[in-house]
XYZ file of C-alpha atoms in Angstrom:
565
model
C -20.528 67.414 -117.282
C -18.185 64.872 -116.166
C -19.795 62.975 -113.770
C -17.820 63.705 -111.037
C -19.962 67.025 -111.254
C -23.666 65.215 -111.248
C -22.373 63.673 -108.742
C -20.966 66.684 -106.739
C -24.047 69.007 -106.673
C -26.181 65.579 -105.734
C -24.411 65.921 -102.973
C -24.860 69.101 -102.324
C -28.287 68.355 -103.291
C -28.656 66.366 -100.919
C -26.836 68.622 -97.909
C -29.389 70.971 -98.500
C -32.067 68.837 -98.384
C -30.885 67.102 -95.691
C -31.074 70.514 -93.073
C -33.720 72.043 -94.555
C -35.142 68.291 -93.403
C -33.456 69.544 -90.307
C -34.848 71.934 -90.311
C -38.515 71.414 -89.955
C -38.196 68.011 -87.332
C -36.374 71.150 -85.151
C -39.571 73.189 -85.844
C -42.227 70.213 -85.018
C -40.219 69.020 -81.549
C -39.570 73.235 -80.966
C -36.367 72.732 -80.408
C -35.506 76.873 -79.823
C -33.205 78.382 -81.881
C -30.105 78.269 -80.226
C -29.980 74.579 -79.863
C -31.339 74.756 -83.747
C -28.000 77.173 -84.106
C -25.592 74.816 -82.106
C -27.439 71.632 -83.617
C -26.812 73.243 -87.539
C -23.748 74.595 -85.891
C -22.513 70.850 -85.185
C -23.909 69.376 -88.577
C -21.570 71.923 -90.317
C -18.159 70.719 -88.156
C -19.253 67.570 -88.995
C -19.177 68.065 -92.153
C -16.288 69.464 -92.330
C -14.576 67.807 -91.188
C -15.641 64.950 -92.970
C -14.236 66.452 -96.292
C -11.204 68.104 -94.821
C -10.842 64.599 -93.986
C -11.555 63.219 -97.336
C -9.366 65.630 -99.466
C -6.892 64.911 -96.667
C -6.858 61.425 -97.611
C -6.343 62.334 -101.365
C -3.653 65.081 -100.624
C -1.170 62.050 -99.472
C -2.511 60.075 -101.807
C -1.095 61.990 -104.117
C 1.737 62.531 -103.018
C 2.130 59.180 -102.630
C 1.761 58.832 -106.377
C 4.350 61.344 -107.028
C 6.484 59.610 -104.779
C 5.921 56.586 -106.199
C 7.081 58.419 -109.800
C 9.947 59.632 -108.678
C 11.124 56.515 -106.930
C 10.288 54.566 -110.244
C 11.864 56.923 -111.950
C 15.056 56.942 -110.100
C 15.089 53.214 -110.105
C 14.471 52.697 -114.330
C 17.654 55.323 -114.944
C 19.283 53.243 -112.675
C 18.050 49.777 -114.996
C 19.263 51.121 -117.173
C 21.889 51.280 -116.424
C 23.509 48.745 -115.369
C 21.597 46.915 -117.952
C 23.011 49.594 -120.824
C 19.607 49.740 -122.001
C 18.292 53.266 -123.577
C 15.787 54.849 -120.864
C 11.748 54.588 -120.886
C 10.542 57.176 -122.632
C 7.575 58.762 -120.797
C 4.416 59.879 -122.778
C 2.960 63.122 -122.224
C -0.654 64.577 -121.581
C -1.201 61.797 -119.421
C -2.704 61.755 -115.786
C 0.381 61.381 -112.791
C -1.879 57.574 -111.627
C -1.322 56.883 -115.601
C 2.386 58.027 -115.393
C 2.922 55.760 -112.084
C 1.492 52.901 -113.537
C 3.327 52.627 -116.462
C 6.223 53.692 -114.953
C 6.228 51.099 -112.490
C 5.389 48.544 -115.093
C 8.794 49.330 -117.043
C 10.694 49.210 -113.723
C 9.229 45.474 -113.146
C 9.818 44.061 -116.462
C 13.368 46.237 -116.493
C 14.021 44.605 -112.535
C 13.618 41.021 -114.243
C 15.549 40.957 -116.855
C 17.795 42.104 -114.670
C 17.790 38.229 -112.536
C 17.392 36.585 -115.860
C 20.732 37.891 -116.545
C 22.027 37.748 -112.992
C 20.883 33.858 -113.483
C 22.094 33.917 -117.085
C 26.007 35.247 -115.706
C 25.429 32.842 -112.246
C 24.825 29.641 -114.316
C 27.973 30.974 -116.623
C 29.946 31.234 -114.236
C 30.010 28.642 -112.231
C 30.429 26.148 -115.598
C 33.493 28.780 -116.031
C 35.313 27.661 -112.658
C 34.658 24.253 -113.269
C 36.289 23.795 -116.661
C 38.919 26.144 -114.758
C 39.587 23.903 -112.088
C 39.917 20.796 -115.038
C 41.458 22.698 -117.583
C 43.787 25.139 -114.474
C 42.606 27.938 -117.387
C 42.322 31.439 -115.590
C 38.180 32.689 -115.610
C 36.179 34.250 -117.418
C 37.041 38.513 -117.298
C 33.299 39.543 -115.770
C 32.303 41.019 -112.314
C 29.488 37.919 -110.165
C 27.713 41.561 -109.037
C 27.186 43.374 -111.854
C 24.921 43.244 -114.761
C 26.005 42.299 -117.824
C 24.860 43.641 -121.019
C 23.627 40.625 -123.909
C 26.456 41.049 -125.569
C 28.544 40.159 -122.878
C 27.070 37.605 -122.455
C 27.092 35.909 -125.915
C 30.920 36.752 -126.195
C 31.516 34.323 -122.296
C 28.691 31.596 -124.062
C 31.592 31.507 -126.706
C 34.161 31.509 -124.165
C 31.561 27.820 -122.259
C 31.291 26.432 -125.999
C 35.439 26.489 -126.571
C 36.841 25.279 -123.515
C 33.783 22.458 -123.374
C 36.315 21.821 -127.073
C 38.853 22.729 -125.690
C 38.239 20.204 -122.500
C 37.312 17.046 -125.305
C 40.574 17.981 -127.111
C 42.253 17.171 -124.167
C 39.903 14.483 -122.578
C 40.549 12.512 -126.295
C 44.573 13.968 -125.984
C 44.462 12.951 -122.415
C 42.991 9.344 -122.305
C 45.243 8.725 -126.192
C 48.413 9.189 -124.164
C 47.164 7.773 -121.326
C 46.966 4.187 -122.459
C 49.818 4.451 -124.775
C 51.389 5.200 -121.586
C 50.554 2.215 -120.151
C 50.730 0.337 -122.622
C 54.809 1.222 -123.004
C 54.705 0.175 -119.294
C 53.047 -3.108 -119.572
C 55.871 -3.890 -121.922
C 58.999 -2.039 -119.886
C 56.832 -3.844 -116.838
C 57.346 -0.649 -115.015
C 55.725 -0.127 -112.189
C 54.542 3.641 -111.321
C 56.976 5.199 -109.105
C 56.610 8.844 -108.947
C 52.918 10.675 -107.598
C 52.701 11.814 -110.974
C 52.730 8.438 -112.617
C 49.503 7.135 -109.762
C 47.515 9.911 -110.849
C 47.866 8.818 -114.623
C 47.553 5.401 -114.491
C 45.586 4.932 -110.655
C 43.265 7.117 -110.750
C 39.965 8.066 -112.211
C 39.866 10.177 -115.168
C 37.706 11.916 -114.255
C 39.421 14.043 -111.944
C 42.871 14.538 -113.493
C 43.649 18.272 -114.157
C 43.508 18.838 -118.072
C 46.131 21.815 -118.119
C 48.959 22.025 -120.037
C 52.054 21.201 -118.202
C 49.892 18.089 -117.089
C 48.974 17.504 -120.583
C 52.852 18.555 -121.709
C 53.955 15.293 -118.788
C 52.560 13.401 -120.598
C 54.032 13.463 -123.458
C 57.209 13.951 -121.907
C 56.285 10.972 -119.639
C 55.886 8.842 -123.088
C 58.710 10.133 -124.414
C 60.666 8.672 -122.182
C 58.759 5.905 -121.230
C 59.051 4.905 -125.342
C 63.497 6.159 -125.239
C 63.696 3.676 -122.832
C 61.408 0.573 -124.527
C 64.036 2.119 -127.675
C 66.956 1.602 -125.737
C 65.797 -2.294 -124.248
C 65.040 -3.222 -127.499
C 68.129 -1.910 -129.247
C 69.516 -3.428 -126.532
C 68.116 -6.621 -127.149
C 68.646 -6.508 -130.545
C 72.505 -6.248 -130.125
C 72.199 -9.041 -127.515
C 70.379 -11.327 -130.407
C 73.124 -9.662 -133.199
C 75.550 -10.696 -130.736
C 73.875 -14.454 -129.994
C 73.506 -15.642 -132.941
C 76.651 -14.289 -134.094
C 78.046 -17.142 -131.255
C 75.854 -19.738 -132.118
C 76.817 -19.594 -135.197
C 81.032 -19.316 -134.210
C 80.157 -22.073 -131.463
C 78.258 -24.341 -134.053
C 75.093 -24.879 -131.264
C 72.653 -26.893 -132.232
C 69.345 -26.073 -133.345
C 67.382 -27.838 -130.377
C 68.979 -25.912 -128.032
C 68.156 -22.531 -130.398
C 64.661 -23.180 -130.462
C 64.241 -23.124 -126.191
C 65.185 -20.134 -126.354
C 63.907 -18.760 -129.126
C 60.792 -16.832 -127.432
C 63.941 -14.249 -125.779
C 64.960 -13.457 -129.495
C 61.101 -11.632 -130.844
C 60.068 -9.681 -126.825
C 61.374 -7.071 -125.260
C 60.855 -7.174 -122.105
C 63.269 -6.769 -119.045
C 62.014 -10.532 -118.569
C 63.443 -10.954 -121.936
C 66.764 -8.719 -121.903
C 67.537 -9.549 -118.344
C 67.199 -13.522 -120.256
C 69.513 -12.140 -123.530
C 72.072 -11.185 -120.320
C 72.510 -14.447 -119.294
C 72.799 -16.246 -122.072
C 75.259 -13.772 -123.349
C 77.653 -14.006 -120.885
C 76.510 -17.965 -120.696
C 77.943 -18.366 -125.025
C 81.136 -15.795 -123.652
C 82.116 -18.393 -121.475
C 81.453 -21.217 -123.343
C 83.255 -18.939 -126.083
C 86.436 -18.390 -123.952
C 86.780 -22.663 -123.906
C 86.693 -22.842 -128.203
C 88.698 -19.178 -128.693
C 90.132 -21.830 -131.708
C 86.723 -22.400 -133.682
C 85.782 -18.590 -132.891
C 88.477 -16.889 -133.330
C 88.377 -19.667 -137.070
C 84.846 -18.639 -137.505
C 85.438 -14.975 -137.436
C 88.673 -14.589 -139.735
C 85.139 -15.939 -141.775
C 83.578 -13.810 -141.487
C 86.371 -11.113 -141.765
C 87.590 -12.392 -145.403
C 84.240 -11.864 -146.187
C 83.642 -8.890 -145.338
C 86.833 -8.270 -147.238
C 85.299 -8.669 -150.687
C 82.543 -6.845 -149.722
C 84.881 -3.929 -149.190
C 86.859 -5.289 -151.987
C 90.423 -5.154 -150.014
C 93.295 -5.289 -152.275
C 96.065 -8.327 -150.725
C 98.002 -6.013 -148.716
C 94.908 -4.522 -146.942
C 94.265 -7.709 -145.682
C 98.154 -8.354 -144.612
C 97.966 -5.103 -142.590
C 95.816 -6.981 -140.357
C 98.565 -9.145 -138.598
C 97.106 -11.365 -136.662
C 94.083 -13.300 -139.078
C 97.258 -14.853 -139.983
C 98.596 -15.461 -136.663
C 98.274 -19.075 -135.249
C 99.090 -18.470 -131.799
C 95.307 -18.904 -130.235
C 94.969 -17.465 -127.308
C 92.048 -14.249 -126.095
C 93.814 -11.543 -127.203
C 93.828 -12.820 -130.339
C 90.260 -13.482 -130.482
C 89.414 -9.193 -129.198
C 91.667 -8.077 -132.279
C 89.924 -10.025 -134.181
C 86.208 -9.118 -132.637
C 87.681 -5.598 -132.498
C 88.228 -5.549 -136.521
C 84.985 -7.917 -137.823
C 82.903 -4.394 -135.661
C 85.158 -2.545 -137.465
C 84.660 -3.924 -140.512
C 80.450 -4.739 -140.648
C 81.183 -0.635 -139.427
C 82.776 0.723 -142.600
C 80.722 -0.941 -144.851
C 77.271 -0.351 -143.872
C 78.710 3.789 -143.433
C 80.042 2.745 -146.642
C 76.950 0.312 -148.399
C 75.554 2.377 -150.836
C 78.886 2.415 -152.808
C 80.146 -0.903 -152.080
C 76.540 -1.931 -153.826
C 76.884 0.634 -156.480
C 80.693 -1.334 -157.417
C 78.732 -4.208 -157.075
C 75.639 -4.040 -158.960
C 78.677 -2.569 -162.371
C 81.147 -6.092 -161.750
C 77.439 -8.021 -161.816
C 75.758 -5.671 -164.686
C 79.783 -5.791 -166.362
C 80.187 -9.744 -165.945
C 75.545 -10.019 -167.739
C 77.687 -7.223 -171.011
C 80.236 -9.636 -171.485
C 78.123 -13.160 -171.388
C 75.171 -10.671 -173.668
C 78.201 -9.556 -175.596
C 79.724 -13.182 -176.567
C 76.313 -14.748 -177.080
C 76.424 -11.771 -179.638
C 78.935 -13.159 -181.457
C 77.933 -16.694 -181.315
C 76.592 -17.791 -184.650
C 74.467 -20.741 -182.979
C 72.513 -18.079 -181.404
C 69.785 -18.261 -184.596
C 68.432 -21.948 -184.146
C 67.431 -20.081 -180.181
C 63.542 -19.884 -179.862
C 61.740 -17.889 -177.785
C 62.185 -14.329 -178.829
C 65.444 -14.750 -176.656
C 67.856 -12.934 -179.040
C 65.995 -10.216 -179.050
C 65.526 -9.884 -175.441
C 68.925 -10.985 -175.145
C 69.242 -8.081 -177.959
C 67.193 -5.218 -176.150
C 69.116 -6.662 -173.255
C 72.105 -5.932 -174.354
C 71.681 -1.950 -175.201
C 70.154 -1.288 -172.627
C 73.344 -1.700 -170.661
C 75.733 -0.611 -172.647
C 73.868 2.692 -172.143
C 73.035 2.501 -168.729
C 77.044 1.361 -167.554
C 78.194 4.767 -167.448
C 75.440 6.492 -166.635
C 76.403 4.193 -162.996
C 80.108 5.019 -163.162
C 79.166 8.260 -163.189
C 77.387 7.798 -160.243
C 79.491 5.243 -158.903
C 82.830 8.369 -159.287
C 80.487 10.676 -157.250
C 80.763 8.721 -154.851
C 84.130 7.919 -154.784
C 85.139 11.462 -154.398
C 83.519 11.672 -151.194
C 84.807 8.518 -150.073
C 88.273 9.591 -150.419
C 87.858 12.583 -149.352
C 86.796 11.325 -145.929
C 89.186 8.940 -146.022
C 92.319 10.574 -147.665
C 93.388 7.664 -149.474
C 91.474 6.362 -152.302
C 89.222 4.362 -152.847
C 90.747 1.078 -154.730
C 89.486 -2.293 -155.994
C 90.947 -5.259 -155.576
C 94.170 -3.014 -155.476
C 93.331 -1.009 -158.524
C 91.987 2.768 -158.854
C 88.299 1.648 -159.730
C 88.202 3.604 -162.079
C 91.407 3.217 -163.744
C 89.597 -0.602 -163.061
C 87.058 0.307 -164.962
C 88.124 2.133 -167.903
C 91.124 -1.103 -168.005
C 88.252 -3.605 -168.795
C 86.506 -1.298 -171.147
C 90.263 -1.397 -172.701
C 90.795 -4.841 -172.272
C 87.058 -5.621 -173.649
C 87.619 -3.394 -176.759
C 91.101 -5.254 -176.987
C 89.414 -8.420 -177.200
C 86.267 -6.852 -180.247
C 89.794 -6.446 -182.642
C 90.723 -9.811 -181.810
C 87.781 -11.639 -181.876
C 87.042 -9.688 -185.577
C 90.699 -10.326 -186.373
C 90.514 -13.643 -187.069
C 87.043 -12.968 -187.797
C 88.295 -11.921 -190.811
C 91.381 -14.280 -191.604
C 89.428 -17.401 -191.217
C 86.910 -16.389 -193.603
C 90.618 -14.761 -195.885
C 92.004 -18.664 -195.749
C 87.816 -19.643 -196.574
C 88.126 -17.237 -199.260
C 91.405 -18.819 -200.759
C 89.137 -22.237 -200.272
C 86.887 -21.451 -202.389
C 88.512 -20.363 -204.956
C 91.324 -23.490 -204.840
C 87.912 -25.109 -204.791
C 85.103 -23.809 -205.866
C 84.055 -24.283 -202.890
C 80.277 -23.149 -201.841
C 79.856 -21.448 -198.528
C 76.659 -22.417 -196.440
C 75.326 -20.650 -193.663
C 74.495 -22.393 -190.906
C 70.236 -23.254 -191.207
C 67.542 -25.770 -189.260
C 67.829 -28.568 -190.949
C 64.407 -29.734 -192.447
C 63.242 -33.309 -192.277
C 63.822 -35.818 -195.186
C 61.852 -35.701 -197.690
C 59.775 -32.806 -197.547
C 61.073 -30.444 -200.761
C 58.187 -27.563 -201.299
C 57.307 -26.939 -204.654
C 59.776 -24.593 -205.920
C 62.452 -26.598 -204.602
C 60.557 -30.095 -206.393
C 60.647 -27.446 -209.608
C 64.154 -26.703 -209.557
C 65.092 -30.596 -208.810
C 62.817 -31.926 -211.735
C 64.326 -29.745 -214.197
C 67.750 -30.413 -213.320
C 67.205 -33.516 -213.545
C 66.500 -33.499 -216.875
C 69.897 -31.927 -218.017
C 72.478 -33.936 -219.634
C 75.410 -35.700 -217.374
C 77.958 -33.612 -219.175
C 77.562 -30.688 -216.829
C 80.201 -28.213 -215.100
C 80.885 -28.654 -212.060
C 79.916 -24.583 -212.029
C 76.473 -25.659 -214.100
C 75.831 -28.139 -211.056
C 76.245 -25.881 -208.603
C 74.365 -23.093 -209.632
C 70.975 -25.815 -210.222
C 71.542 -26.542 -206.745
C 72.571 -24.290 -204.930
C 71.194 -21.066 -206.469
C 75.483 -19.287 -205.729
C 78.923 -20.961 -205.760
C 82.400 -18.587 -205.311
C 83.927 -19.052 -208.919
C 87.627 -18.254 -209.167
C 88.229 -14.910 -210.994
C 90.730 -16.295 -213.057
C 91.335 -19.446 -214.579
C 93.211 -21.766 -213.402
C 94.620 -24.390 -215.337
C 94.130 -28.362 -214.386
C 97.161 -30.351 -212.536
C 97.852 -31.998 -216.173
C 98.554 -28.679 -217.437
C 101.070 -30.111 -219.765
C 99.175 -33.260 -220.935
C 97.426 -32.716 -224.453
C 94.233 -30.326 -224.184
C 90.398 -32.091 -223.417
C 88.333 -32.529 -225.325
C 85.630 -29.534 -225.548
C 81.906 -30.248 -223.973
C 78.835 -29.708 -226.776
C 78.272 -26.954 -224.702
C 81.809 -25.233 -225.398
C 82.990 -25.928 -221.355
C 85.937 -28.235 -220.158
C 84.573 -31.431 -219.104
C 84.416 -31.615 -215.486
C 87.546 -32.618 -213.404
C 87.050 -36.342 -211.308
C 87.788 -35.846 -208.231
C 85.259 -32.580 -207.843
C 82.812 -34.902 -211.017
C 82.162 -37.073 -207.899
C 81.936 -34.595 -204.984
C 78.976 -33.216 -207.352
C 77.410 -36.246 -207.080
C 78.076 -36.709 -203.756
C 75.853 -33.468 -202.956
C 73.181 -34.582 -205.769
C 72.707 -37.824 -204.003
C 72.981 -36.099 -200.830
C 70.290 -33.039 -202.218
C 67.830 -35.786 -203.207
C 67.748 -36.545 -199.437
C 67.637 -33.299 -197.967
C 66.465 -30.095 -199.083
C 68.666 -27.225 -200.866
C 69.999 -24.445 -197.996
C 67.986 -20.747 -197.309
C 71.927 -18.986 -198.426
C 75.106 -18.189 -198.630
C 77.750 -17.356 -195.221
C 77.379 -13.232 -194.979
C 79.999 -13.172 -193.117
């Protein structure tokens, strides 16, 4: 039995006891029956009213609970829909009071979640608005009144993070551009004029709008300023070149030039103005020194004629060069001509330098070829002979490659110019071929001369029996090798009746002998007596020569070999 049922039974028992007690009191008092009935009816009515009131209150509580359950259930469904989460599932078999409590607790939790999301959304919206103001971008597409989902909040946070990164990147780019702009403005002595330039240079960096358009405008402004700077530098450089030319032509003293050194380096506005003033002054001074300036320009023209390999006819085409009537018109002709020559040289610098390189290589090759035929090259020390031979071999291999490259460049040049490329009035390729042919002829000529010289030497050897010696390094007197000493001792023991050829074979090791025995000059006389060896006695003249050679041999070592040619 439930405690509530026990309490109800006790309440009935108490009521019965109270009624019995009232009945005893009434009897003792002597209250008539009709009054007892009346009093009992009052007690009944009172208890009835009390119970009805209590029942009514509980009924009211039940209605409130039902109403609360319905309201909380409706609110819960709405919150679940707004928060985009599944609807709360109610438990079965629980009392109305517990059901109301569970639903109400869930509603409170959902409401708390909603408030937190709305607060996060509000904070993110404020950050997004600030970033949009700075970056001039479009706000993030989320309704400020609707409850965002967790995914939407996360995407919103990522968007804010990217916007912050973009802000940092643009701010860094802005500060770098601003520094460059200020630096170029200072170099140009430029004062900000437009409102945009003032915003960039003068206003606070934090207040500058970092929009894409503004960043693009900054880049454009920097580009314009750099173009102006480049134009100023080009103008200043042109003025400097002009000033340098005029200084050289007018022979301005070095002391006067040094006073102007400041403006020959920087390219600010004041430097440009100073350079313009100096050019104007020198131009006026030039008009008073037309003859000297014209002759100076003629020297430059002659230099560029050489650089561009102009022929005599091409040079004579510029008639003002030979005029002696010095005036402003003649000076203008020379100015225009030197400018044309300089431009022509710059346009084809690679070709002209290639031709110059070929000529230098060719001269070096001829010099090395000449050294290769010089007999004294064997007396050279320090390994130069090997170096020269290696260099000559490289030049002999590289010259045709350079000629092939120049041929391609010359073809392009002739196609552009519509005329032949001449070197000293001759087609370059023909000039190269002539140089090679001339070199070949010279080598053939030298070869023939050596052959004739050798033939002549051979005839003299056949006539006089003269030994041919190669030029060798001479040793110090008295320094003979042991082997040669033994030969010398062996020679000294021979009889004085040895023939000329035998003496030479001992002293020199080789003799050019006549293949056919020649008769002596006194052939019509009686034949001379034979020596014990069966040989003719040496001719007196030849014997004297051998004595000289013998005397010389005793003081100097033997030669190391014959001429290899």
